[in-house]
mmCIF file of C-alpha atoms in Angstrom:
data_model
loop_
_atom_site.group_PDB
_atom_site.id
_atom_site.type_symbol
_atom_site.label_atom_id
_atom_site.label_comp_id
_atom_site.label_asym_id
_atom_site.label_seq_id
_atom_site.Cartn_x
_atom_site.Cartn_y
_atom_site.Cartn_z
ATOM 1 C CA UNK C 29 256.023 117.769 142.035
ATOM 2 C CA UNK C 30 257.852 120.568 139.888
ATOM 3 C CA UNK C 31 261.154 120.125 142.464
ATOM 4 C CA UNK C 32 261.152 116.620 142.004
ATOM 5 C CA UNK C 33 260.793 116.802 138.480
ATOM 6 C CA UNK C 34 263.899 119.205 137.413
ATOM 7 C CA UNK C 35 265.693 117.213 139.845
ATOM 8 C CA UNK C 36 264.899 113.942 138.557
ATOM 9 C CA UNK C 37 265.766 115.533 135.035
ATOM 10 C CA UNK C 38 268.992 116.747 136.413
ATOM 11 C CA UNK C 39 269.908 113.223 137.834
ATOM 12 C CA UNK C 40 269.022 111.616 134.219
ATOM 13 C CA UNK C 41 271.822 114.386 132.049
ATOM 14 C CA UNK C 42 274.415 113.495 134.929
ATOM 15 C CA UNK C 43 273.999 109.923 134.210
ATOM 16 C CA UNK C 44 273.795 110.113 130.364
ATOM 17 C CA UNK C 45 277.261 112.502 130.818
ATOM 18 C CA UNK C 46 278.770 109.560 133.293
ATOM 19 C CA UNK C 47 278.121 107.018 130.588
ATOM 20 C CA UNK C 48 280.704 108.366 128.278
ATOM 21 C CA UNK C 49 282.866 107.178 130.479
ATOM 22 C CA UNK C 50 282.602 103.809 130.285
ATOM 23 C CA UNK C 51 284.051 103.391 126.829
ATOM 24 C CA UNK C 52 287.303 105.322 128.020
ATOM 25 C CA UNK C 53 287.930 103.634 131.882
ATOM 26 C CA UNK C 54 290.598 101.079 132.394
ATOM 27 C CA UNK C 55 289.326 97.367 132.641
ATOM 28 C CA UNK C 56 290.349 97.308 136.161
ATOM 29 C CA UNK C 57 287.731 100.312 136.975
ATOM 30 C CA UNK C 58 284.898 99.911 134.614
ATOM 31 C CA UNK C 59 283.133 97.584 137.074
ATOM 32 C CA UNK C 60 283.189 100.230 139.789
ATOM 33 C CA UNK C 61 281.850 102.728 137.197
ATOM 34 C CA UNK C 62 278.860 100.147 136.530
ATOM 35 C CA UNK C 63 278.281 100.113 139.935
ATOM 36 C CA UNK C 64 277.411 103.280 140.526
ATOM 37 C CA UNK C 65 275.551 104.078 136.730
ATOM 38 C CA UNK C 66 273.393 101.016 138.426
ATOM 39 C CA UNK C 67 272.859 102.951 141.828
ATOM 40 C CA UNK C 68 272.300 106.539 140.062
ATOM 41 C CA UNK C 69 269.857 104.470 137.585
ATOM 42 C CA UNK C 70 268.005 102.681 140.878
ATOM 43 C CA UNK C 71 266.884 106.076 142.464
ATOM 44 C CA UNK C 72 266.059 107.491 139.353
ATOM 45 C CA UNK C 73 263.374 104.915 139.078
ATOM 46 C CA UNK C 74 262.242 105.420 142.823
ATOM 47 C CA UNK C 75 261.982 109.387 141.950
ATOM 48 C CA UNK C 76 259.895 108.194 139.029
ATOM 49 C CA UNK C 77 257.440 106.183 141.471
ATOM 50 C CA UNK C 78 256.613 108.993 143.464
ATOM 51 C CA UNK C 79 256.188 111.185 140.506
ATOM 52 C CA UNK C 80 253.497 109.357 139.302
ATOM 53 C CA UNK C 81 251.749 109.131 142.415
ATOM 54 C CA UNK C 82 252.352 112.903 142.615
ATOM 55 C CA UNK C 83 251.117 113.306 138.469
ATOM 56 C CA UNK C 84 248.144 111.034 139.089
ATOM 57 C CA UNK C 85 246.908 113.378 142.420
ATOM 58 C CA UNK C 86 247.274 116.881 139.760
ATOM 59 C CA UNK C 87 244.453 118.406 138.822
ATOM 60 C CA UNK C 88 242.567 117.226 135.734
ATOM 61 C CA UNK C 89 243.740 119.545 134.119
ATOM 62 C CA UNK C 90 247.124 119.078 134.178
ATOM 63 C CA UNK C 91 247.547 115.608 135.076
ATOM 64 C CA UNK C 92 247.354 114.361 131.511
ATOM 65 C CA UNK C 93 250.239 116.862 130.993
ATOM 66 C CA UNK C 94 252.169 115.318 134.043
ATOM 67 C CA UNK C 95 251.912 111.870 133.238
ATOM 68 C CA UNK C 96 253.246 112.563 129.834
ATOM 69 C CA UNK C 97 256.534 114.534 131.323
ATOM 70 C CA UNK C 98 256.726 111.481 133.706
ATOM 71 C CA UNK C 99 256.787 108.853 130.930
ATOM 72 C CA UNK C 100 259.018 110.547 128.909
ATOM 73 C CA UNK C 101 261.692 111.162 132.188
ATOM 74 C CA UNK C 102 260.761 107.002 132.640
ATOM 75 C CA UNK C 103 261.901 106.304 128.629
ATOM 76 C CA UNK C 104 264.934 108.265 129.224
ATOM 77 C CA UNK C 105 266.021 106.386 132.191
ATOM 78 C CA UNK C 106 265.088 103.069 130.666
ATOM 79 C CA UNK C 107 267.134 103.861 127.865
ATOM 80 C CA UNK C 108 269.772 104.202 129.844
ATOM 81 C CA UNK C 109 269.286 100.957 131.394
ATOM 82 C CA UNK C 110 269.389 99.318 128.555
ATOM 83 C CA UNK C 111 272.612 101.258 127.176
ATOM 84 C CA UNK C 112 274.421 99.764 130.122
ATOM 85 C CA UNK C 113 273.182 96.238 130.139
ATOM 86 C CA UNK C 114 274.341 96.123 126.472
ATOM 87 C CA UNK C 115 277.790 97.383 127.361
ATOM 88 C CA UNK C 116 277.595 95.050 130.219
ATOM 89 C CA UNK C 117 277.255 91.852 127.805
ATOM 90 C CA UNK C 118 279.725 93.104 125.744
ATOM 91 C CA UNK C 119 282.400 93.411 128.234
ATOM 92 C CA UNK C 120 281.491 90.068 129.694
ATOM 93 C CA UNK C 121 281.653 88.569 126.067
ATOM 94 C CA UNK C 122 284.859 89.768 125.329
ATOM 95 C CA UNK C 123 286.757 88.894 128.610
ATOM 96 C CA UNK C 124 285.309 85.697 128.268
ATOM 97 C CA UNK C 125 286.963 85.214 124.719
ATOM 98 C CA UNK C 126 290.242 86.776 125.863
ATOM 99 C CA UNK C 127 290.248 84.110 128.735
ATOM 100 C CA UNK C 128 289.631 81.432 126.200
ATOM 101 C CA UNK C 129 292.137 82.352 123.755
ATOM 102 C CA UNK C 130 295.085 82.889 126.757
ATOM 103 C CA UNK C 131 294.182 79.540 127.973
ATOM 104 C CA UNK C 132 294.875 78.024 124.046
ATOM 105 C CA UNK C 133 297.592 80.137 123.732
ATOM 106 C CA UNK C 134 299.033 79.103 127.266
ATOM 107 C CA UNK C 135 298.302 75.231 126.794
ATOM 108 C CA UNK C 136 300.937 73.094 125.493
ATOM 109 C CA UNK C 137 301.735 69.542 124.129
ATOM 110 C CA UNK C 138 303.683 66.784 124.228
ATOM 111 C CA UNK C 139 304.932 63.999 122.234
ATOM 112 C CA UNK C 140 303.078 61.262 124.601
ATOM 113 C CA UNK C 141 300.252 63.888 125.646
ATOM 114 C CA UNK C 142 297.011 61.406 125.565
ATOM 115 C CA UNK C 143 295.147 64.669 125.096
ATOM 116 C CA UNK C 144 295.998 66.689 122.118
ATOM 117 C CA UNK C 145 293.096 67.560 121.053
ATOM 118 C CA UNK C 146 292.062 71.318 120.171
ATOM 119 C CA UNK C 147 288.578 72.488 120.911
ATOM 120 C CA UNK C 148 286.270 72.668 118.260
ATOM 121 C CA UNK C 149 285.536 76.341 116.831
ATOM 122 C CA UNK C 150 281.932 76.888 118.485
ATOM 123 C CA UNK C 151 280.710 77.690 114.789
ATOM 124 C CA UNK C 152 282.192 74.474 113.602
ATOM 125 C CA UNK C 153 279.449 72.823 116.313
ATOM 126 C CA UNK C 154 276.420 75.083 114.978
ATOM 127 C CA UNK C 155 276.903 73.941 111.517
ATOM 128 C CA UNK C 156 277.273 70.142 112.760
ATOM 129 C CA UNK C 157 274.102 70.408 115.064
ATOM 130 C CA UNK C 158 272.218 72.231 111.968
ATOM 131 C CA UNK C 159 273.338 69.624 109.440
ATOM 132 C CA UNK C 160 271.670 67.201 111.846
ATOM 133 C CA UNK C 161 268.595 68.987 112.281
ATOM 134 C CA UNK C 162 268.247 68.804 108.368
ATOM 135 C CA UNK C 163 268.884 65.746 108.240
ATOM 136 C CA UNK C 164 266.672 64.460 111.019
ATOM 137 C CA UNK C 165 264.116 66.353 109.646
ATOM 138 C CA UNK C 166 264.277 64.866 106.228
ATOM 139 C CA UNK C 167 264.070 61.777 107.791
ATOM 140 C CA UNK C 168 260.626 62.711 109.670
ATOM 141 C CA UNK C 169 259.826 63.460 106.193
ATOM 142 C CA UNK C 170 260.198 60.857 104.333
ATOM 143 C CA UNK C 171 258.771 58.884 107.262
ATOM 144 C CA UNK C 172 255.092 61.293 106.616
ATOM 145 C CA UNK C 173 255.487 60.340 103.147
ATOM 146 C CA UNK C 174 255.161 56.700 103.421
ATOM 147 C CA UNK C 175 252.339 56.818 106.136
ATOM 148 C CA UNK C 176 250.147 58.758 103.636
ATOM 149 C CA UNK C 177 251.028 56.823 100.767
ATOM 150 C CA UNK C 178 250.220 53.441 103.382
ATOM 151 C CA UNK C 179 247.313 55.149 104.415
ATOM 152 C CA UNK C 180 246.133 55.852 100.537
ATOM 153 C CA UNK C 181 246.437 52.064 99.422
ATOM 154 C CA UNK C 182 244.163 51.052 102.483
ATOM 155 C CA UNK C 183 241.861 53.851 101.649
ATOM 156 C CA UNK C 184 241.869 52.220 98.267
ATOM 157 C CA UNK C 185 241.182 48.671 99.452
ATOM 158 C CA UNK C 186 238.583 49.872 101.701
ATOM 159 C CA UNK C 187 236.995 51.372 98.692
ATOM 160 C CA UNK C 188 237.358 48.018 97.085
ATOM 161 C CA UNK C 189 235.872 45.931 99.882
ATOM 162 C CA UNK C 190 233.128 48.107 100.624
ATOM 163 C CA UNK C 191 231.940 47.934 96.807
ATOM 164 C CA UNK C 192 232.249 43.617 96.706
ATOM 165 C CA UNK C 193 230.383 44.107 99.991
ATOM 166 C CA UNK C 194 227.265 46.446 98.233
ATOM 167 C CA UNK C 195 227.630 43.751 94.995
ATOM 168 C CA UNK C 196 227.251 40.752 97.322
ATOM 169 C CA UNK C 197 224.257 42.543 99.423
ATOM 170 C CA UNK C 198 222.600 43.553 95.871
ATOM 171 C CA UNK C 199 222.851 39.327 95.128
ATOM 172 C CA UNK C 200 221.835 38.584 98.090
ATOM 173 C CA UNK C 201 218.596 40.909 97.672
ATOM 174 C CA UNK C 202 218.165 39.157 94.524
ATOM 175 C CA UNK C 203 218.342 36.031 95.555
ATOM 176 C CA UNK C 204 215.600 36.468 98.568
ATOM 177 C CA UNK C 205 213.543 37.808 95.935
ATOM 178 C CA UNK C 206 213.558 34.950 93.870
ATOM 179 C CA UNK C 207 213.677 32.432 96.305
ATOM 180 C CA UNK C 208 210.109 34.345 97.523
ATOM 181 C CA UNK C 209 208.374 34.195 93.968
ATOM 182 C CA UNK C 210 209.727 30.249 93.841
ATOM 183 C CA UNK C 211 207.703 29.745 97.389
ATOM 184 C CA UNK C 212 204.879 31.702 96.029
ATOM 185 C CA UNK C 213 204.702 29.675 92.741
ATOM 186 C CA UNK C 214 204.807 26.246 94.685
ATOM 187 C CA UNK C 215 202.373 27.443 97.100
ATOM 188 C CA UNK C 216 199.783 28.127 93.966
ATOM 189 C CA UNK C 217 200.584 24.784 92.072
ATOM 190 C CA UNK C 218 199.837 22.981 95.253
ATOM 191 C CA UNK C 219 196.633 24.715 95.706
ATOM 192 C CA UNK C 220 195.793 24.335 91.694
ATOM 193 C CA UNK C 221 196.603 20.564 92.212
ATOM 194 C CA UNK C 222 194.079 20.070 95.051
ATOM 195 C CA UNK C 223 191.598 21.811 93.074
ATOM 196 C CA UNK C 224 192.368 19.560 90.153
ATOM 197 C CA UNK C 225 192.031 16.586 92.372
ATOM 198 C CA UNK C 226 188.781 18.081 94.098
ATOM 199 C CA UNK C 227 187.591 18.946 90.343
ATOM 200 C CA UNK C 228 188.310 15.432 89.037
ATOM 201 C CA UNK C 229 186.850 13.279 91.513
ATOM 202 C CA UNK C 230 183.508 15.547 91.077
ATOM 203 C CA UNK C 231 182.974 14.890 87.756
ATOM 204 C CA UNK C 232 184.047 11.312 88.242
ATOM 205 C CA UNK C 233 181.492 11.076 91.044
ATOM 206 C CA UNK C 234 179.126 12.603 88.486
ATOM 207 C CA UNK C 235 179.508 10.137 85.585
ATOM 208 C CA UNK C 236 179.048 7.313 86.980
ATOM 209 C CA UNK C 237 175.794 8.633 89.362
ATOM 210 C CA UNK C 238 173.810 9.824 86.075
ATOM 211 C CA UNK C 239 175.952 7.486 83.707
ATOM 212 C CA UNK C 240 175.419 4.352 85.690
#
């Protein structure tokens, strides 16, 4: 594991010396240059994979010692990676606005040209498309806004038709009530009557038996 290590180690200074480069090679090179930071960076990472096999089969030890070199080897490296994707980006970003700018500084117009019209400045577009947004969203807004108030005013009648309903309910309690004592009260005078009756033709019956 110990050859493999330094060596590994070894590969990783070349490469961080071989990036320097980049910043100093002609445009018509630096892709080559990539190339081959991409290939040293590749079999760096396959050293790594069988160092960590190799770190993981040390003895206990000193494997939590070999892991740790091995991690700190795999930061370096990925580093690196990341070094050269970001110089990558860059270089693509700026040949991409050279090309852009050549082709508006190579393009030219005419009196009867149906298209004259310049590109808009991609910044230009951001603000337009944000200005929408805001304003799209404001609309959503104010859209929220009059649900809930809509949805407060028929809270509000609901409140108002559920207390008429309770008011009507109480009346109509009321009114079973006294409809039952008015029942109730007939029912007794008609009984009272029939007594009366039953009470009057008694004595009647009497008066004229011992009377007569």
């Amino acid at each position: 594991m110990e050859t493999l290590y330094h060596q590994t180690n070894k590969q990783i200074h070349e490469l961080q010396s071989h990036m320097g480069r980049l910043e100093s090679t002609d445009r018509q090179s630096v892709h080559l240059l990539e190339n081959e930071l991409q290939a040293r960076i590749d079999q760096i990472f396959n050293h790594l994979e069988r160092l960590e096999i190799l770190a993981s089969k040390e003895p206990l030890n000193r494997r939590q010692n070999a892991k740790l070199r091995v991690d700190q080897l795999k930061y370096d490296v990925q580093h690196l990676q990341t070094a050269l994707r970001n110089f990558q980006h860059r270089r693509y970003a700026r040949e991409a606005q050279e090309r852009e700018r050549e082709e508006l500084m190579s393009r030219t117009f005419t009196t009867n040209d149906a298209d004259t019209s310049i590109p808009i400045d991609e910044t230009l577009q951001f603000n337009s498309s944000l200005h929408n947004a805001h304003r799209n969203m404001d609309d959503l807004l104010g859209s929220g806004s009059g649900i809930l108030t809509g949805l407060r005013d028929q809270r509000g009648t609901l409140k108002g038709t559920h207390k008429k309903m309770l008011d009507v309910a109480n009346m109509l309690g009321l009114s079973n009530t006294v409809m039952r004592l008015i029942e109730r009260r007939a029912t007794q005078d008609k009984f009272i009557m029939i007594g009366g009756m039953l009470l009057t033709c008694i004595v009647m019956f009497l008066v004229v038996k011992y009377l007569g």
